[in-house]
Amino acid sequence: MTTAEPGVPPTISAGRGGNRIPPPIWLRAQPSRARRKPPLTLERIVDTAVTLLDEHGIEGLTMRRLAQQLDVTATALYWHVRTKDDVLDLAVDRIFGDVPIPGVSDNWLEDIRVLVRGWRRTMLDHPWAPRLVGRPMLGPNVLARTEFLQSALVRGGCYGLRLAVATRMLANYVVGAALTEATWHQTADPDARAAARAYVAGNADAYPTLHASGHLDGAQWDDNLLFEEGLNGILLTAARTGMPE
């Protein structure tokens, strides 16, 4: 056996018959292993789709881009989802899973407030989502939260037509509010609202009520306050009209 320098595995001289004897396995350099791709699953597809939607919006999500991001072929992708609409439906239901479902309390109005606040927050975190909520909503996360909403309304005395109307009012309100806020935040520069307010103030003779009410004055009425007051109004109506038919 030859003597090696410190830190260098020794080599072994030829044994009988001239065959070289390999060093012990512990001293051998292990061959590098090729990086294995994680398996393509529906969960990975949806997670990646949500990321792309957050970054590029609905128009920026294509099946080709999704396949590239996943480092797979389009053919492999189509084994799991057939169309972009499939991906969008799955993505919407995935983010609805982020909406907390509160525990049932003795205060059905507060239960709805907690649910709806979380719903709005999720919509604002994913600005593409409000545009898709009008699609058929049959995912388990969406249905679980709609079930909670309606069950709370039933506890408040809403049944039949009144239940359907109250559900529609609350859903339209939170989606519309989130869509308006998300669109404004995405497209408007920081000075746009101030300029809009200045325009109304500069034309107070033509728009006296708008001027007096502080319309578009974000410093006077911020989005959170307006949302909460609007929600209170809808729930007050539901509480007053909620009674068995």
PDB file of C-alpha atoms in Angstrom:
ATOM      1  CA  MET A   1       0.000   0.000   0.000  1.00  0.00           C
ATOM      2  CA  THR A   2       1.343   3.418  -0.851  1.00  0.00           C
ATOM      3  CA  THR A   3       1.462   6.277   1.595  1.00  0.00           C
ATOM      4  CA  ALA A   4      -0.970   9.083   0.863  1.00  0.00           C
ATOM      5  CA  GLU A   5      -0.749  12.738   1.723  1.00  0.00           C
ATOM      6  CA  PRO A   6      -2.825  13.890   4.700  1.00  0.00           C
ATOM      7  CA  GLY A   7      -6.501  14.149   3.764  1.00  0.00           C
ATOM      8  CA  VAL A   8      -6.097  12.126   0.541  1.00  0.00           C
ATOM      9  CA  PRO A   9      -7.498   8.562   0.426  1.00  0.00           C
ATOM     10  CA  PRO A  10      -4.679   6.071  -0.026  1.00  0.00           C
ATOM     11  CA  THR A  11      -4.429   3.957  -3.112  1.00  0.00           C
ATOM     12  CA  ILE A  12      -3.839   0.281  -2.826  1.00  0.00           C
ATOM     13  CA  SER A  13      -1.074  -1.376  -4.754  1.00  0.00           C
ATOM     14  CA  ALA A  14      -1.618  -4.293  -7.073  1.00  0.00           C
ATOM     15  CA  GLY A  15      -2.348  -7.569  -5.357  1.00  0.00           C
ATOM     16  CA  ARG A  16      -1.519 -11.005  -6.504  1.00  0.00           C
ATOM     17  CA  GLY A  17      -1.803 -11.445 -10.244  1.00  0.00           C
ATOM     18  CA  GLY A  18      -1.334  -7.721 -10.793  1.00  0.00           C
ATOM     19  CA  ASN A  19      -4.978  -6.806 -10.033  1.00  0.00           C
ATOM     20  CA  ARG A  20      -5.437  -3.509  -8.228  1.00  0.00           C
ATOM     21  CA  ILE A  21      -7.307  -3.748  -4.934  1.00  0.00           C
ATOM     22  CA  PRO A  22      -9.894  -0.953  -4.549  1.00  0.00           C
ATOM     23  CA  PRO A  23      -9.871   1.075  -1.339  1.00  0.00           C
ATOM     24  CA  PRO A  24     -12.554   0.397   1.291  1.00  0.00           C
ATOM     25  CA  ILE A  25     -15.992   1.750   0.419  1.00  0.00           C
ATOM     26  CA  TRP A  26     -15.710   4.420   3.105  1.00  0.00           C
ATOM     27  CA  LEU A  27     -12.759   5.926   1.273  1.00  0.00           C
ATOM     28  CA  ARG A  28     -14.292   5.931  -2.174  1.00  0.00           C
ATOM     29  CA  ALA A  29     -15.866   9.020  -3.699  1.00  0.00           C
ATOM     30  CA  GLN A  30     -19.577   8.399  -4.107  1.00  0.00           C
ATOM     31  CA  PRO A  31     -20.937   8.925  -7.606  1.00  0.00           C
ATOM     32  CA  SER A  32     -23.116  12.002  -7.959  1.00  0.00           C
ATOM     33  CA  ARG A  33     -26.789  11.244  -8.387  1.00  0.00           C
ATOM     34  CA  ALA A  34     -28.848  13.024 -10.970  1.00  0.00           C
ATOM     35  CA  ARG A  35     -31.472  15.294  -9.452  1.00  0.00           C
ATOM     36  CA  ARG A  36     -34.815  13.620  -9.526  1.00  0.00           C
ATOM     37  CA  LYS A  37     -37.856  15.670 -10.394  1.00  0.00           C
ATOM     38  CA  PRO A  38     -40.611  15.619  -7.811  1.00  0.00           C
ATOM     39  CA  PRO A  39     -43.587  13.597  -9.033  1.00  0.00           C
ATOM     40  CA  LEU A  40     -46.232  15.514 -10.935  1.00  0.00           C
ATOM     41  CA  THR A  41     -49.344  15.626  -8.806  1.00  0.00           C
ATOM     42  CA  LEU A  42     -52.559  17.599  -8.918  1.00  0.00           C
ATOM     43  CA  GLU A  43     -51.493  19.400  -5.755  1.00  0.00           C
ATOM     44  CA  ARG A  44     -48.240  20.582  -7.376  1.00  0.00           C
ATOM     45  CA  ILE A  45     -50.125  21.722 -10.462  1.00  0.00           C
ATOM     46  CA  VAL A  46     -52.599  23.774  -8.452  1.00  0.00           C
ATOM     47  CA  ASP A  47     -49.943  25.285  -6.173  1.00  0.00           C
ATOM     48  CA  THR A  48     -47.885  26.334  -9.185  1.00  0.00           C
ATOM     49  CA  ALA A  49     -50.966  27.698 -10.950  1.00  0.00           C
ATOM     50  CA  VAL A  50     -51.834  29.880  -7.951  1.00  0.00           C
ATOM     51  CA  THR A  51     -48.277  31.254  -7.941  1.00  0.00           C
ATOM     52  CA  LEU A  52     -48.472  32.060 -11.655  1.00  0.00           C
ATOM     53  CA  LEU A  53     -51.874  33.674 -11.244  1.00  0.00           C
ATOM     54  CA  ASP A  54     -50.575  35.833  -8.401  1.00  0.00           C
ATOM     55  CA  GLU A  55     -47.640  36.944 -10.546  1.00  0.00           C
ATOM     56  CA  HIS A  56     -49.203  37.234 -14.005  1.00  0.00           C
ATOM     57  CA  GLY A  57     -52.985  37.257 -13.612  1.00  0.00           C
ATOM     58  CA  ILE A  58     -55.553  35.182 -15.463  1.00  0.00           C
ATOM     59  CA  GLU A  59     -54.361  36.163 -18.934  1.00  0.00           C
ATOM     60  CA  GLY A  60     -50.789  35.325 -17.996  1.00  0.00           C
ATOM     61  CA  LEU A  61     -51.627  31.754 -17.058  1.00  0.00           C
ATOM     62  CA  THR A  62     -51.348  29.394 -20.012  1.00  0.00           C
ATOM     63  CA  MET A  63     -51.068  25.648 -20.070  1.00  0.00           C
ATOM     64  CA  ARG A  64     -47.711  25.975 -21.818  1.00  0.00           C
ATOM     65  CA  ARG A  65     -46.324  28.316 -19.170  1.00  0.00           C
ATOM     66  CA  LEU A  66     -47.689  26.087 -16.422  1.00  0.00           C
ATOM     67  CA  ALA A  67     -45.992  23.033 -17.936  1.00  0.00           C
ATOM     68  CA  GLN A  68     -42.713  24.941 -18.262  1.00  0.00           C
ATOM     69  CA  GLN A  69     -42.882  26.095 -14.663  1.00  0.00           C
ATOM     70  CA  LEU A  70     -43.442  22.512 -13.554  1.00  0.00           C
ATOM     71  CA  ASP A  71     -40.630  21.297 -15.840  1.00  0.00           C
ATOM     72  CA  VAL A  72     -42.879  18.768 -17.547  1.00  0.00           C
ATOM     73  CA  THR A  73     -44.283  18.281 -20.992  1.00  0.00           C
ATOM     74  CA  ALA A  74     -47.744  19.516 -21.867  1.00  0.00           C
ATOM     75  CA  THR A  75     -48.750  15.896 -22.420  1.00  0.00           C
ATOM     76  CA  ALA A  76     -47.885  15.045 -18.829  1.00  0.00           C
ATOM     77  CA  LEU A  77     -49.894  18.028 -17.627  1.00  0.00           C
ATOM     78  CA  TYR A  78     -52.979  16.969 -19.573  1.00  0.00           C
ATOM     79  CA  TRP A  79     -53.025  13.646 -17.765  1.00  0.00           C
ATOM     80  CA  HIS A  80     -54.187  15.595 -14.678  1.00  0.00           C
ATOM     81  CA  VAL A  81     -56.140  18.591 -16.051  1.00  0.00           C
ATOM     82  CA  ARG A  82     -57.827  18.860 -19.424  1.00  0.00           C
ATOM     83  CA  THR A  83     -58.226  22.621 -19.830  1.00  0.00           C
ATOM     84  CA  LYS A  84     -57.214  25.963 -18.413  1.00  0.00           C
ATOM     85  CA  ASP A  85     -60.736  26.230 -16.986  1.00  0.00           C
ATOM     86  CA  ASP A  86     -60.021  23.116 -14.923  1.00  0.00           C
ATOM     87  CA  VAL A  87     -56.921  24.785 -13.536  1.00  0.00           C
ATOM     88  CA  LEU A  88     -58.794  28.002 -12.724  1.00  0.00           C
ATOM     89  CA  ASP A  89     -61.570  26.140 -10.921  1.00  0.00           C
ATOM     90  CA  LEU A  90     -59.038  24.226  -8.860  1.00  0.00           C
ATOM     91  CA  ALA A  91     -57.045  27.379  -8.103  1.00  0.00           C
ATOM     92  CA  VAL A  92     -60.122  29.232  -6.843  1.00  0.00           C
ATOM     93  CA  ASP A  93     -61.048  26.383  -4.562  1.00  0.00           C
ATOM     94  CA  ARG A  94     -57.471  26.148  -3.312  1.00  0.00           C
ATOM     95  CA  ILE A  95     -57.372  29.753  -2.124  1.00  0.00           C
ATOM     96  CA  PHE A  96     -60.812  29.429  -0.543  1.00  0.00           C
ATOM     97  CA  GLY A  97     -59.136  26.945   1.747  1.00  0.00           C
ATOM     98  CA  ASP A  98     -57.304  29.959   3.239  1.00  0.00           C
ATOM     99  CA  VAL A  99     -60.590  31.514   4.385  1.00  0.00           C
ATOM    100  CA  PRO A 100     -60.919  30.597   8.084  1.00  0.00           C
ATOM    101  CA  ILE A 101     -64.141  28.901   9.105  1.00  0.00           C
ATOM    102  CA  PRO A 102     -64.921  30.223  12.584  1.00  0.00           C
ATOM    103  CA  GLY A 103     -66.296  28.118  15.346  1.00  0.00           C
ATOM    104  CA  VAL A 104     -70.050  28.265  15.772  1.00  0.00           C
ATOM    105  CA  SER A 105     -70.963  30.710  18.508  1.00  0.00           C
ATOM    106  CA  ASP A 106     -74.188  32.039  20.011  1.00  0.00           C
ATOM    107  CA  ASN A 107     -73.841  35.168  17.855  1.00  0.00           C
ATOM    108  CA  TRP A 108     -74.718  34.247  14.264  1.00  0.00           C
ATOM    109  CA  LEU A 109     -74.070  37.807  13.052  1.00  0.00           C
ATOM    110  CA  GLU A 110     -70.518  37.795  14.383  1.00  0.00           C
ATOM    111  CA  ASP A 111     -69.904  34.355  12.882  1.00  0.00           C
ATOM    112  CA  ILE A 112     -70.806  35.760   9.467  1.00  0.00           C
ATOM    113  CA  ARG A 113     -68.624  38.825  10.001  1.00  0.00           C
ATOM    114  CA  VAL A 114     -65.588  36.652  10.770  1.00  0.00           C
ATOM    115  CA  LEU A 115     -66.171  34.487   7.701  1.00  0.00           C
ATOM    116  CA  VAL A 116     -66.775  37.393   5.329  1.00  0.00           C
ATOM    117  CA  ARG A 117     -63.762  39.355   6.571  1.00  0.00           C
ATOM    118  CA  GLY A 118     -61.543  36.360   5.874  1.00  0.00           C
ATOM    119  CA  TRP A 119     -63.151  35.945   2.468  1.00  0.00           C
ATOM    120  CA  ARG A 120     -62.411  39.543   1.521  1.00  0.00           C
ATOM    121  CA  ARG A 121     -58.833  39.267   2.795  1.00  0.00           C
ATOM    122  CA  THR A 122     -58.214  36.197   0.678  1.00  0.00           C
ATOM    123  CA  MET A 123     -59.674  37.874  -2.399  1.00  0.00           C
ATOM    124  CA  LEU A 124     -57.345  40.841  -1.903  1.00  0.00           C
ATOM    125  CA  ASP A 125     -54.351  38.544  -1.404  1.00  0.00           C
ATOM    126  CA  HIS A 126     -55.164  36.961  -4.779  1.00  0.00           C
ATOM    127  CA  PRO A 127     -56.478  39.861  -6.918  1.00  0.00           C
ATOM    128  CA  TRP A 128     -57.331  37.594  -9.864  1.00  0.00           C
ATOM    129  CA  ALA A 129     -59.816  35.602  -7.817  1.00  0.00           C
ATOM    130  CA  PRO A 130     -62.840  37.953  -7.664  1.00  0.00           C
ATOM    131  CA  ARG A 131     -63.210  37.765 -11.431  1.00  0.00           C
ATOM    132  CA  LEU A 132     -63.667  34.005 -11.248  1.00  0.00           C
ATOM    133  CA  VAL A 133     -66.123  33.655  -8.394  1.00  0.00           C
ATOM    134  CA  GLY A 134     -69.079  33.761 -10.801  1.00  0.00           C
ATOM    135  CA  ARG A 135     -67.990  30.407 -12.227  1.00  0.00           C
ATOM    136  CA  PRO A 136     -69.700  27.224 -10.964  1.00  0.00           C
ATOM    137  CA  MET A 137     -68.413  26.915  -7.418  1.00  0.00           C
ATOM    138  CA  LEU A 138     -68.492  23.221  -6.520  1.00  0.00           C
ATOM    139  CA  GLY A 139     -65.096  22.758  -4.907  1.00  0.00           C
ATOM    140  CA  PRO A 140     -65.074  21.356  -1.368  1.00  0.00           C
ATOM    141  CA  ASN A 141     -63.500  24.482   0.152  1.00  0.00           C
ATOM    142  CA  VAL A 142     -66.042  26.805  -1.455  1.00  0.00           C
ATOM    143  CA  LEU A 143     -68.986  24.598  -0.524  1.00  0.00           C
ATOM    144  CA  ALA A 144     -67.823  24.241   3.087  1.00  0.00           C
ATOM    145  CA  ARG A 145     -67.718  28.009   3.536  1.00  0.00           C
ATOM    146  CA  THR A 146     -71.017  28.555   1.759  1.00  0.00           C
ATOM    147  CA  GLU A 147     -72.540  25.900   4.014  1.00  0.00           C
ATOM    148  CA  PHE A 148     -71.260  27.755   7.069  1.00  0.00           C
ATOM    149  CA  LEU A 149     -72.640  31.058   5.760  1.00  0.00           C
ATOM    150  CA  GLN A 150     -76.097  29.662   5.098  1.00  0.00           C
ATOM    151  CA  SER A 151     -76.229  27.729   8.341  1.00  0.00           C
ATOM    152  CA  ALA A 152     -75.462  30.959  10.220  1.00  0.00           C
ATOM    153  CA  LEU A 153     -78.248  32.751   8.328  1.00  0.00           C
ATOM    154  CA  VAL A 154     -80.648  29.945   9.172  1.00  0.00           C
ATOM    155  CA  ARG A 155     -79.753  30.353  12.846  1.00  0.00           C
ATOM    156  CA  GLY A 156     -80.688  33.997  12.386  1.00  0.00           C
ATOM    157  CA  GLY A 157     -84.120  33.062  11.067  1.00  0.00           C
ATOM    158  CA  CYS A 158     -83.588  33.242   7.297  1.00  0.00           C
ATOM    159  CA  TYR A 159     -85.347  30.567   5.270  1.00  0.00           C
ATOM    160  CA  GLY A 160     -86.461  29.966   1.705  1.00  0.00           C
ATOM    161  CA  LEU A 161     -86.326  33.026  -0.520  1.00  0.00           C
ATOM    162  CA  ARG A 162     -84.932  35.215   2.241  1.00  0.00           C
ATOM    163  CA  LEU A 163     -82.066  32.802   2.753  1.00  0.00           C
ATOM    164  CA  ALA A 164     -81.246  32.799  -0.964  1.00  0.00           C
ATOM    165  CA  VAL A 165     -81.420  36.603  -1.127  1.00  0.00           C
ATOM    166  CA  ALA A 166     -79.259  37.117   1.968  1.00  0.00           C
ATOM    167  CA  THR A 167     -76.666  34.665   0.645  1.00  0.00           C
ATOM    168  CA  ARG A 168     -76.580  36.445  -2.717  1.00  0.00           C
ATOM    169  CA  MET A 169     -76.323  39.873  -1.109  1.00  0.00           C
ATOM    170  CA  LEU A 170     -73.382  38.888   1.076  1.00  0.00           C
ATOM    171  CA  ALA A 171     -71.551  37.044  -1.705  1.00  0.00           C
ATOM    172  CA  ASN A 172     -72.045  39.864  -4.211  1.00  0.00           C
ATOM    173  CA  TYR A 173     -70.987  42.425  -1.631  1.00  0.00           C
ATOM    174  CA  VAL A 174     -67.703  40.799  -0.643  1.00  0.00           C
ATOM    175  CA  VAL A 175     -66.772  39.871  -4.216  1.00  0.00           C
ATOM    176  CA  GLY A 176     -67.691  43.307  -5.562  1.00  0.00           C
ATOM    177  CA  ALA A 177     -65.806  45.094  -2.807  1.00  0.00           C
ATOM    178  CA  ALA A 178     -62.719  42.929  -3.300  1.00  0.00           C
ATOM    179  CA  LEU A 179     -62.850  43.362  -7.079  1.00  0.00           C
ATOM    180  CA  THR A 180     -63.103  47.150  -6.812  1.00  0.00           C
ATOM    181  CA  GLU A 181     -60.298  47.384  -4.275  1.00  0.00           C
ATOM    182  CA  ALA A 182     -58.027  44.925  -6.073  1.00  0.00           C
ATOM    183  CA  THR A 183     -58.502  46.657  -9.430  1.00  0.00           C
ATOM    184  CA  TRP A 184     -57.814  50.039  -7.925  1.00  0.00           C
ATOM    185  CA  HIS A 185     -54.689  48.858  -6.141  1.00  0.00           C
ATOM    186  CA  GLN A 186     -53.364  47.146  -9.273  1.00  0.00           C
ATOM    187  CA  THR A 187     -53.958  49.905 -11.798  1.00  0.00           C
ATOM    188  CA  ALA A 188     -53.909  53.206  -9.944  1.00  0.00           C
ATOM    189  CA  ASP A 189     -50.764  55.113  -9.018  1.00  0.00           C
ATOM    190  CA  PRO A 190     -50.510  56.457  -5.454  1.00  0.00           C
ATOM    191  CA  ASP A 191     -51.666  59.920  -6.497  1.00  0.00           C
ATOM    192  CA  ALA A 192     -54.625  58.833  -8.606  1.00  0.00           C
ATOM    193  CA  ARG A 193     -57.218  58.863  -5.838  1.00  0.00           C
ATOM    194  CA  ALA A 194     -56.085  62.280  -4.624  1.00  0.00           C
ATOM    195  CA  ALA A 195     -56.343  63.584  -8.182  1.00  0.00           C
ATOM    196  CA  ALA A 196     -59.828  62.099  -8.525  1.00  0.00           C
ATOM    197  CA  ARG A 197     -60.923  63.684  -5.272  1.00  0.00           C
ATOM    198  CA  ALA A 198     -59.449  67.024  -6.339  1.00  0.00           C
ATOM    199  CA  TYR A 199     -61.423  66.819  -9.565  1.00  0.00           C
ATOM    200  CA  VAL A 200     -64.693  66.362  -7.657  1.00  0.00           C
ATOM    201  CA  ALA A 201     -63.811  69.210  -5.298  1.00  0.00           C
ATOM    202  CA  GLY A 202     -62.899  71.438  -8.235  1.00  0.00           C
ATOM    203  CA  ASN A 203     -66.326  70.834  -9.740  1.00  0.00           C
ATOM    204  CA  ALA A 204     -68.353  71.154  -6.556  1.00  0.00           C
ATOM    205  CA  ASP A 205     -71.042  73.174  -8.295  1.00  0.00           C
ATOM    206  CA  ALA A 206     -71.759  70.288 -10.670  1.00  0.00           C
ATOM    207  CA  TYR A 207     -71.417  67.586  -8.009  1.00  0.00           C
ATOM    208  CA  PRO A 208     -72.422  69.206  -4.704  1.00  0.00           C
ATOM    209  CA  THR A 209     -73.567  65.989  -3.009  1.00  0.00           C
ATOM    210  CA  LEU A 210     -70.445  64.062  -4.015  1.00  0.00           C
ATOM    211  CA  HIS A 211     -68.295  66.899  -2.773  1.00  0.00           C
ATOM    212  CA  ALA A 212     -70.127  67.190   0.537  1.00  0.00           C
ATOM    213  CA  SER A 213     -70.118  63.435   1.186  1.00  0.00           C
ATOM    214  CA  GLY A 214     -66.353  63.094   0.771  1.00  0.00           C
ATOM    215  CA  HIS A 215     -66.698  60.886  -2.303  1.00  0.00           C
ATOM    216  CA  LEU A 216     -63.317  59.330  -3.269  1.00  0.00           C
ATOM    217  CA  ASP A 217     -61.677  60.873  -0.213  1.00  0.00           C
ATOM    218  CA  GLY A 218     -59.555  57.981   1.006  1.00  0.00           C
ATOM    219  CA  ALA A 219     -58.276  60.006   3.937  1.00  0.00           C
ATOM    220  CA  GLN A 220     -61.822  60.404   5.236  1.00  0.00           C
ATOM    221  CA  TRP A 221     -63.303  56.976   4.524  1.00  0.00           C
ATOM    222  CA  ASP A 222     -60.817  54.152   4.076  1.00  0.00           C
ATOM    223  CA  ASP A 223     -61.681  50.840   2.424  1.00  0.00           C
ATOM    224  CA  ASN A 224     -61.805  48.876   5.672  1.00  0.00           C
ATOM    225  CA  LEU A 225     -64.256  51.266   7.294  1.00  0.00           C
ATOM    226  CA  LEU A 226     -66.488  51.377   4.235  1.00  0.00           C
ATOM    227  CA  PHE A 227     -66.486  47.597   3.991  1.00  0.00           C
ATOM    228  CA  GLU A 228     -67.375  47.105   7.648  1.00  0.00           C
ATOM    229  CA  GLU A 229     -70.190  49.650   7.554  1.00  0.00           C
ATOM    230  CA  GLY A 230     -71.607  48.130   4.384  1.00  0.00           C
ATOM    231  CA  LEU A 231     -71.446  44.663   5.915  1.00  0.00           C
ATOM    232  CA  ASN A 232     -73.236  45.912   9.014  1.00  0.00           C
ATOM    233  CA  GLY A 233     -76.002  47.321   6.827  1.00  0.00           C
ATOM    234  CA  ILE A 234     -76.534  44.026   5.005  1.00  0.00           C
ATOM    235  CA  LEU A 235     -76.537  42.029   8.226  1.00  0.00           C
ATOM    236  CA  LEU A 236     -78.955  44.459   9.843  1.00  0.00           C
ATOM    237  CA  THR A 237     -81.337  43.911   6.935  1.00  0.00           C
ATOM    238  CA  ALA A 238     -80.938  40.145   7.253  1.00  0.00           C
ATOM    239  CA  ALA A 239     -81.620  40.312  10.993  1.00  0.00           C
ATOM    240  CA  ARG A 240     -84.764  42.399  10.521  1.00  0.00           C
ATOM    241  CA  THR A 241     -86.252  40.279   7.730  1.00  0.00           C
ATOM    242  CA  GLY A 242     -85.052  36.888   8.920  1.00  0.00           C
ATOM    243  CA  MET A 243     -88.137  34.996   9.995  1.00  0.00           C
ATOM    244  CA  PRO A 244     -89.840  31.781   8.950  1.00  0.00           C
ATOM    245  CA  GLU A 245     -92.054  32.106   5.910  1.00  0.00           C
TER     246      GLU A 245
END
